[in-house]
PDB file of C-alpha atoms in Angstrom:
ATOM      1  CA  LEU O  76       0.000   0.000   0.000  1.00 78.00           C
ATOM      2  CA  SER O  77       1.637   3.191  -1.172  1.00 86.00           C
ATOM      3  CA  LYS O  78       0.378   6.700  -1.763  1.00 87.00           C
ATOM      4  CA  GLU O  79       0.971   6.279  -5.492  1.00 90.00           C
ATOM      5  CA  THR O  80      -1.095   3.090  -5.571  1.00 92.00           C
ATOM      6  CA  VAL O  81      -3.896   4.772  -3.639  1.00 89.00           C
ATOM      7  CA  THR O  82      -3.893   7.737  -6.017  1.00 91.00           C
ATOM      8  CA  ARG O  83      -3.947   5.472  -9.076  1.00 93.00           C
ATOM      9  CA  TYR O  84      -6.797   3.353  -7.705  1.00 92.00           C
ATOM     10  CA  PHE O  85      -8.864   6.335  -6.558  1.00 91.00           C
ATOM     11  CA  ASP O  86      -8.384   8.058  -9.935  1.00 92.00           C
ATOM     12  CA  SER O  87      -9.394   4.959 -11.885  1.00 92.00           C
ATOM     13  CA  SER O  88     -12.437   4.501  -9.631  1.00 91.00           C
ATOM     14  CA  GLU O  89     -13.346   8.185  -9.948  1.00 89.00           C
ATOM     15  CA  ILE O  90     -13.334   8.692  -6.174  1.00 90.00           C
ATOM     16  CA  ASN O  91     -13.485  12.287  -5.001  1.00 91.00           C
ATOM     17  CA  LYS O  92     -10.081  13.969  -4.480  1.00 93.00           C
ATOM     18  CA  ASN O  93     -11.189  15.082  -1.005  1.00 93.00           C
ATOM     19  CA  ILE O  94     -11.615  11.448   0.080  1.00 92.00           C
ATOM     20  CA  GLU O  95      -8.274  10.567  -1.511  1.00 92.00           C
ATOM     21  CA  ASN O  96      -6.568  13.374   0.401  1.00 93.00           C
ATOM     22  CA  LYS O  97      -8.129  12.201   3.685  1.00 93.00           C
ATOM     23  CA  PHE O  98      -6.950   8.655   3.006  1.00 92.00           C
ATOM     24  CA  ILE O  99      -3.382   9.739   2.248  1.00 92.00           C
ATOM     25  CA  LYS O 100      -3.348  11.992   5.310  1.00 93.00           C
ATOM     26  CA  LEU O 101      -4.422   8.993   7.376  1.00 91.00           C
ATOM     27  CA  LEU O 102      -1.576   6.917   5.905  1.00 90.00           C
ATOM     28  CA  ASN O 103       0.845   9.650   6.941  1.00 90.00           C
ATOM     29  CA  GLU O 104      -0.602   9.661  10.466  1.00 87.00           C
ATOM     30  CA  CYS O 105      -0.206   5.882  10.652  1.00 85.00           C
ATOM     31  CA  GLU O 106       3.432   6.097   9.616  1.00 84.00           C
ATOM     32  CA  PHE O 107       4.083   8.818  12.166  1.00 82.00           C
ATOM     33  CA  ALA O 108       2.288   6.947  14.969  1.00 77.00           C
ATOM     34  CA  ARG O 109       4.202   3.796  14.147  1.00 77.00           C
ATOM     35  CA  TYR O 110       7.649   5.319  14.530  1.00 78.00           C
ATOM     36  CA  ALA O 111       7.164   8.250  16.905  1.00 74.00           C
ATOM     37  CA  PRO O 112       7.712   7.639  20.600  1.00 75.00           C
ATOM     38  CA  THR O 113       4.716   8.707  22.626  1.00 70.00           C
ATOM     39  CA  SER O 114       3.248   8.038  26.037  1.00 70.00           C
ATOM     40  CA  ASN O 115      -0.370   7.844  24.860  1.00 72.00           C
ATOM     41  CA  LYS O 116       0.117   5.501  21.897  1.00 70.00           C
ATOM     42  CA  ASN O 117      -3.104   3.544  22.575  1.00 73.00           C
ATOM     43  CA  THR O 118      -5.219   6.702  22.609  1.00 78.00           C
ATOM     44  CA  LYS O 119      -3.599   7.908  19.398  1.00 80.00           C
ATOM     45  CA  MET O 120      -4.198   4.560  17.702  1.00 81.00           C
ATOM     46  CA  ASP O 121      -7.860   4.592  18.790  1.00 85.00           C
ATOM     47  CA  THR O 122      -8.245   8.002  17.162  1.00 87.00           C
ATOM     48  CA  ILE O 123      -6.555   6.812  13.976  1.00 88.00           C
ATOM     49  CA  LEU O 124      -8.735   3.684  13.855  1.00 90.00           C
ATOM     50  CA  GLU O 125     -11.888   5.792  14.156  1.00 92.00           C
ATOM     51  CA  LYS O 126     -10.708   8.056  11.320  1.00 92.00           C
ATOM     52  CA  ALA O 127      -9.934   4.976   9.226  1.00 92.00           C
ATOM     53  CA  ARG O 128     -13.403   3.570   9.838  1.00 94.00           C
ATOM     54  CA  LYS O 129     -15.020   6.800   8.642  1.00 94.00           C
ATOM     55  CA  ILE O 130     -12.813   7.071   5.561  1.00 93.00           C
ATOM     56  CA  ILE O 131     -13.426   3.429   4.618  1.00 91.00           C
ATOM     57  CA  ILE O 132     -17.173   4.060   4.794  1.00 93.00           C
ATOM     58  CA  GLU O 133     -16.727   7.114   2.547  1.00 92.00           C
ATOM     59  CA  VAL O 134     -14.728   5.086   0.015  1.00 92.00           C
ATOM     60  CA  GLU O 135     -17.254   2.256   0.012  1.00 92.00           C
ATOM     61  CA  THR O 136     -20.091   4.743  -0.490  1.00 91.00           C
ATOM     62  CA  ALA O 137     -18.234   6.407  -3.371  1.00 90.00           C
ATOM     63  CA  LEU O 138     -17.703   3.032  -5.066  1.00 88.00           C
ATOM     64  CA  LYS O 139     -21.414   2.222  -5.122  1.00 81.00           C
TER      65      LYS O 139
END
């Protein structure tokens, strides 16, 4: 899963650029959370998971 692959897939599926940007931003947050030391890692991951859930619903809706 790379940003280029996401962009290619979203473009070919005619998914809104706003949703694509949210998805890529989420990927960046995941990368940061994975490598950044933090004391509240579980809270941060819960927030990221909730964002992911919402974005996945948006993508699924756009594909219908």
